[in-house]
Short mmCIF file of C-alpha atoms in Angstrom, two decimals:
data_model
loop_
_atom_site.label_atom_id
_atom_site.label_comp_id
_atom_site.label_asym_id
_atom_site.label_seq_id
_atom_site.Cartn_x
_atom_site.Cartn_y
_atom_site.Cartn_z
CA GLY F 1 145.75 119.81 72.15
CA LEU F 2 144.85 117.12 70.44
CA LEU F 3 141.90 114.86 71.54
CA GLN F 4 141.59 111.00 70.49
CA VAL F 5 139.33 108.62 70.98
CA SER F 6 140.33 105.08 71.16
CA HIS F 7 138.46 101.75 70.21
CA THR F 8 137.25 101.41 73.87
CA GLY F 9 135.50 104.81 73.86
CA THR F 10 138.53 106.44 76.24
CA LEU F 11 139.56 109.94 76.03
CA GLY F 12 143.32 110.74 75.71
CA ALA F 13 144.78 114.06 75.00
CA THR F 14 148.23 114.38 73.25
CA PRO F 15 149.78 117.61 73.02
CA SER F 16 150.93 118.02 69.24
CA SER F 17 148.16 120.47 67.58
CA ASN F 18 145.80 122.89 68.02
CA ASN F 19 143.23 121.17 66.15
CA LEU F 20 140.14 118.78 67.32
CA LEU F 21 141.01 115.29 65.82
CA LEU F 22 138.29 112.35 66.41
CA THR F 23 139.64 109.05 65.83
CA MET F 24 137.33 106.06 65.80
CA GLU F 25 136.62 103.03 64.55
CA PRO F 26 132.94 102.63 64.62
CA LYS F 27 132.58 99.09 63.52
CA ASP F 28 135.00 97.64 65.64
CA ARG F 29 133.99 99.50 68.43
CA PRO F 30 132.03 97.96 70.98
CA ILE F 31 129.17 99.69 71.00
CA PRO F 32 128.45 101.10 74.77
CA ARG F 33 125.32 101.36 77.25
CA ARG F 34 123.24 103.75 77.15
CA SER F 35 122.27 106.88 80.13
CA LEU F 36 118.96 108.96 79.63
CA GLY F 37 119.59 111.73 81.15
CA SER F 38 116.93 114.52 82.55
CA SER F 39 118.16 116.14 78.59
CA SER F 40 117.35 113.04 77.31
CA GLY F 41 121.07 112.58 75.85
CA ILE F 42 122.48 109.82 75.29
CA HIS F 43 125.77 109.12 77.37
CA TYR F 44 128.32 106.36 76.46
CA GLU F 45 129.78 104.25 79.59
CA GLU F 46 132.44 101.63 78.73
CA LYS F 47 130.52 98.14 80.72
CA GLU F 48 128.09 96.53 78.51
CA LYS F 49 125.19 94.04 79.76
CA PRO F 50 124.77 91.37 77.68
CA ALA F 51 120.90 90.86 76.61
CA ILE F 52 118.93 88.02 78.38
CA SER F 53 117.98 84.85 76.19
CA PRO F 54 114.87 84.20 74.53
CA ARG F 55 114.79 80.95 76.30
CA ARG F 56 115.24 82.65 80.10
CA ALA F 57 112.92 85.28 78.83
CA TYR F 58 110.25 83.00 78.16
CA ILE F 59 110.64 81.40 81.34
CA ALA F 60 110.49 84.31 83.21
CA VAL F 61 107.46 85.47 81.04
CA ALA F 62 105.84 82.03 82.70
CA VAL F 63 106.80 82.42 85.73
CA LEU F 64 105.30 86.05 86.02
CA CYS F 65 102.13 85.01 84.66
CA TYR F 66 101.40 82.01 87.28
CA VAL F 67 102.25 84.84 89.93
CA ASN F 68 99.51 87.25 88.22
CA LEU F 69 97.37 84.17 87.84
CA LEU F 70 97.24 83.44 91.76
CA ASN F 71 97.24 87.44 92.45
CA TYR F 72 93.80 87.44 90.91
CA THR F 73 92.98 84.33 91.75
CA GLU F 74 93.21 85.39 95.72
CA ARG F 75 91.70 88.67 95.11
CA TYR F 76 88.18 87.59 93.81
CA THR F 77 87.64 84.52 96.12
CA ILE F 78 86.43 86.78 98.34
CA ALA F 79 83.80 87.53 95.94
CA GLY F 80 83.31 84.16 95.35
CA VAL F 81 82.30 83.48 99.02
CA LEU F 82 80.81 87.33 99.88
CA PRO F 83 77.35 85.56 100.90
CA ASN F 84 78.82 83.42 103.40
CA ILE F 85 81.15 85.88 104.62
CA GLN F 86 77.96 88.79 105.22
CA LYS F 87 76.20 85.65 106.96
CA PHE F 88 79.38 84.94 109.14
CA PHE F 89 79.92 88.03 110.27
CA THR F 90 75.97 89.44 110.00
CA ILE F 91 77.29 92.53 108.02
CA SER F 92 74.98 94.72 105.13
CA ASP F 93 76.38 95.05 101.44
CA SER F 94 77.88 98.22 102.18
CA THR F 95 80.38 96.92 105.10
CA ALA F 96 80.96 93.46 103.03
CA ALA F 97 81.94 95.97 100.06
CA LEU F 98 84.91 97.58 102.41
CA ILE F 99 87.00 94.65 102.44
CA GLN F 100 86.91 94.94 98.93
CA THR F 101 87.70 98.76 99.24
CA VAL F 102 90.65 98.00 102.14
CA PHE F 103 92.69 95.72 99.80
CA ILE F 104 92.34 98.61 97.03
CA CYS F 105 93.17 101.62 99.04
CA SER F 106 96.08 100.07 100.15
CA PHE F 107 97.18 98.59 96.87
CA LEU F 108 97.27 102.16 95.29
CA LEU F 109 98.30 104.11 98.34
CA LEU F 110 102.02 102.20 98.40
CA ALA F 111 102.18 101.39 94.51
CA PRO F 112 103.67 105.01 94.09
CA LEU F 113 106.39 103.70 96.44
CA PHE F 114 106.85 100.83 94.72
CA GLY F 115 106.76 102.39 91.46
CA TYR F 116 109.82 104.68 92.68
CA LEU F 117 111.79 101.85 94.00
CA GLY F 118 111.13 99.58 90.78
CA ASP F 119 113.11 102.42 88.35
CA ARG F 120 115.92 102.61 90.98
CA TYR F 121 116.56 99.52 92.71
CA ASN F 122 116.67 95.63 91.91
CA ARG F 123 113.03 94.32 91.08
CA LYS F 124 113.29 90.93 91.88
CA TYR F 125 114.09 91.64 95.37
CA ILE F 126 111.23 94.23 95.83
CA MET F 127 108.73 91.64 94.05
CA ILE F 128 110.38 88.85 96.49
CA GLY F 129 109.45 90.87 99.49
CA GLY F 130 105.90 91.94 98.42
CA LEU F 131 105.21 88.51 97.46
CA GLY F 132 106.34 87.24 100.94
CA VAL F 133 103.54 89.69 102.63
CA TRP F 134 101.06 88.81 100.71
CA LEU F 135 101.29 85.04 101.57
CA VAL F 136 101.43 85.72 105.21
CA THR F 137 98.86 87.93 105.28
CA ALA F 138 96.27 86.08 102.61
CA VAL F 139 96.63 82.93 104.96
CA GLY F 140 96.15 85.05 108.33
CA SER F 141 92.89 86.69 107.00
CA SER F 142 91.39 82.91 106.62
CA PHE F 143 91.95 82.85 111.13
CA VAL F 144 89.76 85.77 112.16
CA THR F 145 87.12 84.56 114.16
CA ALA F 146 83.58 86.27 113.62
CA SER F 147 84.11 89.11 116.54
CA TYR F 148 87.05 90.29 114.68
CA PHE F 149 85.94 91.78 111.91
CA TRP F 150 88.06 94.76 111.83
CA LEU F 151 91.39 92.19 112.06
CA LEU F 152 90.08 90.53 108.64
CA MET F 153 89.78 94.22 107.35
CA LEU F 154 93.47 94.89 108.42
CA LEU F 155 95.00 91.55 107.05
CA ARG F 156 92.99 92.74 103.68
CA ALA F 157 94.87 95.90 103.31
CA MET F 158 98.00 94.41 104.06
CA VAL F 159 97.68 91.81 101.41
CA GLY F 160 96.91 94.89 99.15
CA ILE F 161 100.74 95.74 100.39
CA GLY F 162 102.07 92.88 98.96
CA GLU F 163 100.32 92.65 95.42
CA ALA F 164 100.90 96.17 94.84
CA SER F 165 105.14 95.20 94.96
CA TYR F 166 104.43 92.82 92.01
CA SER F 167 101.85 94.54 90.09
CA THR F 168 103.51 97.98 89.26
CA ILE F 169 106.94 95.82 88.86
CA ALA F 170 106.05 92.49 86.51
CA PRO F 171 104.84 94.27 83.55
CA THR F 172 107.96 96.46 83.40
CA ILE F 173 109.88 93.80 83.24
CA ILE F 174 108.18 91.88 80.62
CA GLY F 175 108.80 94.92 78.60
CA ASP F 176 112.71 95.10 79.21
CA LEU F 177 112.79 91.20 77.65
CA PHE F 178 110.68 91.90 74.52
CA VAL F 179 110.07 94.79 72.06
CA GLY F 180 107.36 95.31 69.08
CA ASN F 181 104.95 92.80 68.06
CA GLN F 182 106.45 90.05 70.71
CA ARG F 183 106.17 92.02 73.50
CA SER F 184 102.70 92.62 72.79
CA ALA F 185 101.88 89.07 72.56
CA MET F 186 103.66 88.51 76.04
CA ILE F 187 102.01 91.04 77.54
CA CYS F 188 98.66 89.76 76.04
CA VAL F 189 99.53 86.58 77.86
CA PHE F 190 100.45 88.15 80.91
CA TYR F 191 96.73 89.92 81.14
CA LEU F 192 95.09 86.82 80.48
CA PHE F 193 95.61 85.96 83.68
CA ILE F 194 94.06 88.67 85.16
CA PRO F 195 90.24 87.62 83.84
CA VAL F 196 91.43 83.79 84.32
CA GLY F 197 92.32 84.67 87.92
CA SER F 198 89.58 86.46 88.70
CA GLY F 199 87.17 83.64 87.26
CA LEU F 200 88.97 81.01 89.45
CA GLY F 201 88.94 83.34 92.10
CA TYR F 202 84.82 82.45 92.08
CA ILE F 203 85.09 79.12 91.09
CA THR F 204 87.52 78.22 93.52
CA GLY F 205 86.35 80.24 96.61
CA ALA F 206 82.86 79.03 96.00
CA GLY F 207 83.67 75.28 95.43
CA VAL F 208 85.77 75.17 98.47
CA ALA F 209 83.20 76.67 100.56
CA ASN F 210 80.96 74.39 99.50
CA LEU F 211 83.51 71.36 99.64
CA THR F 212 84.65 71.76 103.13
CA GLY F 213 81.32 73.82 104.60
CA ASP F 214 83.55 76.76 106.04
CA TRP F 215 84.61 79.49 103.89
CA ARG F 216 87.56 80.19 105.54
CA TRP F 217 89.48 77.28 103.56
CA ALA F 218 88.53 79.32 100.22
CA LEU F 219 91.61 81.79 101.52
CA ARG F 220 94.30 79.32 101.98
CA ILE F 221 94.22 77.74 98.59
CA THR F 222 95.96 80.23 96.96
CA PRO F 223 98.51 81.10 99.57
CA ILE F 224 99.73 77.64 99.10
CA LEU F 225 100.43 77.76 95.75
CA GLY F 226 101.87 81.12 96.14
CA VAL F 227 105.02 79.35 97.88
CA VAL F 228 105.84 77.40 94.59
CA GLY F 229 105.50 80.79 93.24
CA LEU F 230 108.02 82.45 95.16
CA PHE F 231 110.65 79.77 94.97
CA LEU F 232 110.20 80.17 91.22
CA LEU F 233 110.44 83.82 91.27
CA VAL F 234 113.68 83.73 93.50
CA PHE F 235 115.52 81.07 91.04
CA LEU F 236 114.21 81.56 87.48
CA CYS F 237 113.34 85.45 87.02
CA PRO F 238 116.04 88.03 86.05
CA ASN F 239 116.42 91.43 86.64
CA PRO F 240 116.89 92.63 82.73
CA PRO F 241 118.79 95.99 82.74
CA ARG F 242 116.16 98.98 81.69
CA GLY F 243 115.43 99.21 78.39
CA ALA F 244 117.10 96.18 77.63
CA ALA F 245 114.73 95.28 74.83
CA GLU F 246 114.97 98.52 72.98
CA THR F 247 118.95 98.63 73.26
CA HIS F 248 119.90 95.16 72.48
CA GLY F 249 120.74 94.14 75.84
CA GLU F 250 122.63 97.04 76.98
CA GLY F 251 119.96 99.03 79.36
CA VAL F 252 119.48 102.73 79.78
CA THR F 253 120.35 104.64 83.31
CA GLU F 254 118.40 107.89 83.89
CA GLN F 255 119.58 110.48 86.57
CA SER F 256 116.39 111.91 87.42
CA SER F 257 114.38 112.89 90.36
CA TYR F 258 110.59 111.35 91.15
CA LYS F 259 109.87 115.04 90.76
CA GLU F 260 111.22 114.85 86.92
CA ASP F 261 109.41 111.80 86.26
CA VAL F 262 106.03 113.08 87.74
CA LYS F 263 106.38 116.08 85.44
CA TYR F 264 107.64 113.74 82.46
CA LEU F 265 104.21 112.10 82.39
CA LEU F 266 101.82 114.43 83.52
CA LYS F 267 103.18 116.39 79.82
CA ASN F 268 102.78 112.72 78.58
CA LYS F 269 98.91 113.53 76.76
CA SER F 270 98.40 109.86 75.68
CA TYR F 271 99.75 108.36 79.03
CA VAL F 272 97.10 110.94 80.97
CA TRP F 273 93.91 110.28 78.87
CA SER F 274 94.66 106.67 78.54
CA SER F 275 94.93 106.32 82.40
CA LEU F 276 91.18 107.93 82.91
CA GLY F 277 90.33 104.90 80.31
CA VAL F 278 91.79 102.63 82.21
CA THR F 279 90.24 104.25 85.64
CA ALA F 280 86.76 103.81 83.62
CA THR F 281 87.75 100.24 82.62
CA ALA F 282 88.58 99.53 86.77
CA PHE F 283 85.34 101.08 87.89
CA LEU F 284 83.27 98.54 85.65
CA THR F 285 84.95 95.69 86.07
CA GLY F 286 85.70 96.47 90.10
CA ALA F 287 81.72 96.81 90.70
CA LEU F 288 80.77 93.87 88.34
CA ALA F 289 83.02 91.73 89.42
CA PHE F 290 82.24 91.91 93.31
CA TRP F 291 78.61 92.12 93.31
CA MET F 292 77.29 90.18 89.92
CA PRO F 293 77.39 86.97 91.57
CA THR F 294 75.25 88.31 94.24
CA PHE F 295 73.18 90.06 92.10
CA LEU F 296 72.44 87.06 89.97
CA SER F 297 71.64 84.91 93.67
CA ARG F 298 69.10 87.67 94.46
CA ALA F 299 67.65 87.67 90.88
CA GLN F 300 66.83 83.91 91.05
CA VAL F 301 65.69 84.39 94.53
CA SER F 302 63.18 87.14 93.38
CA GLN F 303 61.54 85.10 90.81
CA GLY F 304 60.96 82.00 92.95
CA ILE F 305 63.34 80.08 91.35
CA ARG F 306 65.62 79.29 94.53
CA GLU F 307 65.29 79.73 97.86
CA PRO F 308 67.13 82.38 100.05
CA CYS F 309 70.41 81.95 101.89
CA VAL F 310 69.61 81.60 105.40
CA GLN F 311 72.59 79.81 106.64
CA GLU F 312 76.13 78.99 105.23
CA PRO F 313 77.53 77.53 102.66
CA CYS F 314 75.26 79.32 100.11
CA ASN F 315 74.59 77.63 97.00
CA PRO F 316 78.05 78.48 94.69
CA ILE F 317 76.42 78.00 91.15
CA ASP F 318 76.09 81.75 90.31
CA SER F 319 80.00 81.85 91.39
CA TYR F 320 80.61 78.88 89.13
CA ILE F 321 78.84 80.25 86.18
CA PHE F 322 80.45 83.78 86.42
CA GLY F 323 83.40 82.60 87.28
CA ALA F 324 83.53 80.07 84.37
CA VAL F 325 81.79 83.15 82.04
CA THR F 326 84.75 85.51 83.10
CA VAL F 327 87.49 82.84 82.14
CA VAL F 328 86.13 82.24 78.64
CA THR F 329 85.15 86.19 77.90
CA GLY F 330 88.95 86.98 79.07
CA ILE F 331 90.92 84.62 77.20
CA VAL F 332 88.89 85.23 74.01
CA GLY F 333 88.90 89.03 74.56
CA ALA F 334 92.16 89.63 75.23
CA CYS F 335 93.63 87.54 72.34
CA LEU F 336 90.84 89.16 70.07
CA GLY F 337 91.54 92.73 71.30
CA SER F 338 95.93 91.66 71.08
CA GLY F 339 95.28 90.72 67.91
CA LEU F 340 93.48 93.30 66.37
CA SER F 341 96.17 95.38 67.61
CA ARG F 342 98.90 94.08 65.60
CA ARG F 343 97.21 93.60 62.56
CA PHE F 344 95.77 97.55 62.29
CA ARG F 345 98.56 99.32 64.55
CA ASP F 346 101.23 99.72 61.10
CA LYS F 347 98.02 100.70 59.19
CA VAL F 348 96.17 102.65 61.81
CA PRO F 349 98.59 104.35 64.11
CA ASN F 350 95.78 105.41 66.92
CA ALA F 351 94.24 101.83 66.54
CA ASP F 352 95.49 100.82 69.78
CA PRO F 353 92.95 103.25 71.71
CA LEU F 354 90.58 103.40 69.20
CA ILE F 355 90.18 99.42 70.39
CA CYS F 356 89.63 100.28 73.81
CA ALA F 357 86.92 103.07 73.47
CA ILE F 358 84.65 100.61 70.77
CA GLY F 359 84.94 98.01 73.67
CA LEU F 360 83.58 100.07 76.42
CA LEU F 361 81.31 102.05 74.31
CA GLY F 362 79.72 98.76 73.08
CA SER F 363 79.77 97.31 76.64
CA ALA F 364 77.81 100.14 77.64
CA PRO F 365 74.21 98.91 75.99
CA CYS F 366 75.28 95.17 77.21
CA LEU F 367 75.48 95.86 80.65
CA PHE F 368 72.30 98.29 80.70
CA ILE F 369 69.93 95.09 78.98
CA THR F 370 71.94 92.51 82.17
CA ILE F 371 70.87 94.68 84.24
CA PHE F 372 66.82 94.62 83.28
CA VAL F 373 66.72 91.35 81.84
CA ALA F 374 67.79 89.66 84.73
CA SER F 375 64.38 89.76 86.18
CA ALA F 376 62.78 88.19 83.45
CA SER F 377 65.05 85.77 82.23
CA ILE F 378 68.60 84.38 84.10
CA PRO F 379 69.69 82.47 80.88
CA ALA F 380 69.35 85.88 78.55
CA THR F 381 71.07 87.60 81.58
CA TYR F 382 74.52 85.55 81.14
CA VAL F 383 74.27 86.07 77.24
CA PHE F 384 74.43 89.83 77.21
CA ILE F 385 77.24 89.23 80.49
CA PHE F 386 79.06 87.51 77.96
CA ILE F 387 78.88 89.92 75.21
CA GLY F 388 79.65 92.79 77.78
CA GLU F 389 82.64 90.93 79.37
CA LEU F 390 83.84 90.42 75.91
CA LEU F 391 83.85 93.60 74.78
CA ILE F 392 85.52 95.01 77.95
CA SER F 393 88.39 92.29 77.71
CA LEU F 394 89.22 93.90 74.45
CA ASN F 395 91.74 96.23 76.52
CA TRP F 396 93.24 94.61 78.83
CA ALA F 397 96.37 93.92 76.82
CA VAL F 398 96.36 96.73 74.78
CA LEU F 399 96.20 99.02 77.72
CA ALA F 400 99.34 97.51 79.03
CA ASP F 401 101.32 97.76 75.61
CA ILE F 402 100.24 102.04 75.38
CA LEU F 403 102.03 102.31 78.69
CA LEU F 404 105.00 100.86 77.34
CA TYR F 405 105.62 102.26 73.95
CA VAL F 406 104.44 106.07 74.93
CA VAL F 407 106.81 105.79 78.51
CA VAL F 408 110.78 105.67 77.93
CA PRO F 409 112.14 102.41 80.15
CA THR F 410 113.37 104.16 82.98
CA ARG F 411 110.08 105.47 84.01
CA ARG F 412 107.61 102.58 83.13
CA SER F 413 107.10 101.59 86.86
CA THR F 414 106.65 104.76 87.71
CA ALA F 415 104.29 105.31 85.27
CA GLU F 416 102.63 101.70 86.19
CA ALA F 417 102.40 102.66 89.83
CA LEU F 418 100.94 105.99 89.29
CA GLN F 419 98.05 104.39 86.71
CA ILE F 420 97.59 101.86 89.31
CA SER F 421 96.81 104.65 92.26
CA VAL F 422 94.33 106.44 89.88
CA LEU F 423 92.55 103.64 88.44
CA HIS F 424 92.28 102.15 91.74
CA LEU F 425 91.25 105.62 93.72
CA LEU F 426 88.69 106.56 91.25
CA GLY F 427 87.98 102.76 89.81
CA ASP F 428 87.73 99.36 91.59
CA ALA F 429 88.23 100.82 95.23
CA GLY F 430 85.39 103.19 95.72
CA SER F 431 82.87 101.12 92.96
CA PRO F 432 82.35 97.89 94.75
CA TYR F 433 81.49 100.09 97.57
CA LEU F 434 79.68 102.88 96.08
CA VAL F 435 77.03 100.28 94.24
CA GLY F 436 76.74 98.63 97.81
CA ALA F 437 76.13 102.08 99.38
CA ILE F 438 73.47 102.97 96.64
CA SER F 439 71.82 99.89 97.26
CA ASP F 440 71.61 100.32 101.02
CA ALA F 441 70.34 103.39 100.84
CA ILE F 442 67.79 102.55 98.32
CA ARG F 443 66.75 99.30 100.37
CA LYS F 444 66.16 101.31 103.29
CA SER F 445 63.17 103.49 101.35
CA ARG F 446 60.62 100.65 102.15
CA SER F 447 60.53 97.45 104.15
CA ALA F 448 62.80 94.59 103.96
CA THR F 449 61.99 91.68 101.38
CA HIS F 450 63.53 89.81 98.93
CA GLU F 451 62.14 91.48 95.95
CA TRP F 452 63.45 94.62 97.00
CA SER F 453 66.94 93.51 98.34
CA PHE F 454 66.83 92.23 94.44
CA LEU F 455 65.92 95.53 92.99
CA SER F 456 68.15 97.92 95.16
CA LEU F 457 71.02 96.27 93.82
CA LYS F 458 70.01 96.31 90.63
CA TYR F 459 69.54 100.13 90.56
CA SER F 460 72.58 100.75 92.22
CA LEU F 461 74.24 98.82 89.28
CA LEU F 462 72.75 101.36 86.66
CA VAL F 463 76.13 103.65 87.41
CA CYS F 464 77.90 101.21 85.65
CA PRO F 465 76.87 101.75 81.77
CA PHE F 466 77.22 105.84 82.22
CA VAL F 467 81.06 105.11 83.89
CA GLY F 468 81.52 103.03 80.74
CA ILE F 469 80.11 105.77 77.77
CA LEU F 470 82.93 107.82 80.05
CA GLY F 471 85.96 105.77 79.55
CA GLY F 472 85.44 105.32 75.46
CA LEU F 473 85.18 108.96 75.59
CA PHE F 474 88.66 109.08 77.32
CA PHE F 475 90.17 106.58 74.86
CA PHE F 476 88.64 108.34 71.76
CA ILE F 477 90.83 111.28 73.12
CA THR F 478 94.07 109.19 73.64
CA SER F 479 93.37 108.36 70.11
CA LEU F 480 94.27 112.06 69.21
CA TYR F 481 98.00 111.65 70.42
CA ILE F 482 99.27 108.08 70.72
CA ALA F 483 101.18 108.52 67.85
CA GLU F 484 103.29 111.52 67.90
CA ASP F 485 104.09 110.64 71.92
CA ARG F 486 104.85 107.19 70.40
CA LYS F 487 107.54 108.23 68.09
CA ALA F 488 108.81 110.46 71.41
CA ALA F 489 109.64 107.88 73.43
CA ALA F 490 111.26 105.84 70.60
CA GLN F 491 113.75 108.71 69.84
CA ILE F 492 114.49 109.38 73.51
CA VAL F 493 115.43 105.65 73.64
CA GLU F 494 117.20 105.51 70.78
CA GLY F 495 118.81 109.21 70.33
CA THR F 496 118.46 111.25 67.27
CA THR F 497 117.53 109.17 64.16
CA HIS F 498 118.50 111.78 61.56
CA THR F 499 122.24 113.38 62.28
CA ASP F 500 123.16 115.92 59.80
CA ASP F 501 125.78 113.80 57.69
CA ARG F 502 128.16 116.43 56.84
CA CYS F 503 128.34 117.48 60.61
CA ARG F 504 128.70 113.58 61.81
CA GLU F 505 131.48 113.24 58.97
CA ASN F 506 133.43 116.54 60.17
CA LEU F 507 133.40 114.65 63.98
CA LEU F 508 133.68 111.36 63.23
CA ILE F 509 136.20 111.01 60.63
CA HIS F 510 138.19 114.50 59.56
CA THR F 511 140.82 116.71 61.85
CA VAL F 512 138.64 119.95 62.04
CA ARG F 513 138.88 123.04 63.90
CA PRO F 514 136.03 123.99 66.29
CA SER F 515 133.83 126.40 64.91
CA ASN F 516 129.90 127.71 65.16
CA ASP F 517 128.73 125.00 62.87
CA PHE F 518 130.49 122.50 65.16
CA PHE F 519 128.38 124.12 68.12
CA LYS F 520 125.44 124.58 66.14
CA CYS F 521 125.76 120.67 65.39
CA LEU F 522 126.14 120.07 69.16
CA SER F 523 122.92 121.85 69.90
CA VAL F 524 120.79 120.17 67.48
CA HIS F 525 122.18 116.65 68.10
CA PRO F 526 122.88 116.36 71.74
CA GLY F 527 122.01 112.64 71.93
CA SER F 528 123.88 111.08 68.94
CA SER F 529 124.04 107.20 69.27
CA HIS F 530 127.68 107.39 67.47
CA VAL F 531 129.42 110.09 69.94
CA ASN F 532 128.73 111.94 73.14
CA LEU F 533 129.64 115.09 71.48
CA ILE F 534 128.51 117.23 74.16
CA CYS F 535 130.60 115.60 76.73
CA ILE F 536 133.77 116.23 74.74
CA ALA F 537 133.04 119.77 74.24
CA GLN F 538 132.43 120.07 77.69
CA LYS F 539 136.07 118.30 78.37
CA LEU F 540 138.07 120.33 76.10
CA LYS F 541 135.85 123.53 77.37
CA LEU F 542 135.58 124.63 73.78
CA ARG F 543 133.80 127.92 72.94
CA PRO F 544 132.64 129.04 69.29
CA THR F 545 135.29 130.39 67.90
#
């Protein structure tokens, strides 16, 4: 029969000829929404979704950044008041580190679930639910008494559940609101609030504990501000179609199982190697963020500069200074890394992983010097801490951008979730505890003194520079595959770019009889962005003549 494709893209048959007629006016026909199947073909649907307006997109980023700031402020408030917590519960270094470990473990265990849900259901509602859990459990952990340390651990684990829902999904929403250099800039802004929030966590925690004389009040500040973030999320954050930025607001949908998603990601070499590099970065930042203020405090006690803390509140000056250094290096490092990425990306296709590799490899000698110079000069120690953290901070915005452009939109939440699980499982979930356990083991080899307490922590921190070197090597390997994987992801989203002109002309303009060439064209160009040729062939039940 005669097949006619109308302006709306609907199919209709008229019994007047044995030929195949495709009648279409591409300029007048509205561009339909795209669908990515497991075969990566692009199929048409009649419904078109409008793009999110630029103004609304910028407001959404501002809201997401505010909540991200609170997340990391709350996360590192514990580190800012750690000496007070150790005195309050009378716990060792390794036991104190478990507070962070249980938080990260729950975070990583739930991240894959939220990644799965984020690729299939309304991401806004998932974030709202997770933020609600975070608010309740964060406040609850501030009311635990000295005899219920296990309850503090349980509540900190539940805080991790709330944060997992947000951290896996928020970057993918930004990825669906912007594209290209604009996306890189917005991701840079979003990830700026990781070091800024972390630094404010030290400052806020130590400051509130010192002001009120009770470390538990430090855990109540961010949840109060989080209520504001919850309302902003409800009223100002959209849930854009997945892939909206790449398809001008249309979005893409994908019919694939979770198993298929995981297989796709494991075959993506850039994703795998960059995830290992991110894990090394998380190991460094987790260990340094948790132990560095305590390390600096013990260094000054061992030098006789300061009296040891015998009752809370302990001297907060190291948390203040380290927090300020973290904020400044985070802002400068993220902006510098993102700027270098935008400057060299077009000229050097693998610039992003090379920037990350240079950052980690450069930080390793700085951290090594920091650990050994602390026993002689605290000002010099801060100088090398500043340089080391600056080099590590080059990575944050670049890392997120790498994931967004080497993974297709409908699998980004899953990719974020799996990456988060790996980086926390092998990174900052274990690094604080590992450092604390090594410190305890070394300290037990001699009689306890303040100087030996400092030296035991000093020797345990030596694991960090070696992990930094390993992470740099992972990013160098990533640079070998990044250009190819980025191109492959873009082609899946946009469809086959170069379609055979003769084949397209015959199918879209002329009346042609199905032939072997027709089916050869179908097999070579299954993702034509003009019309779904495979679908038409299947509906007509055509076979080669």
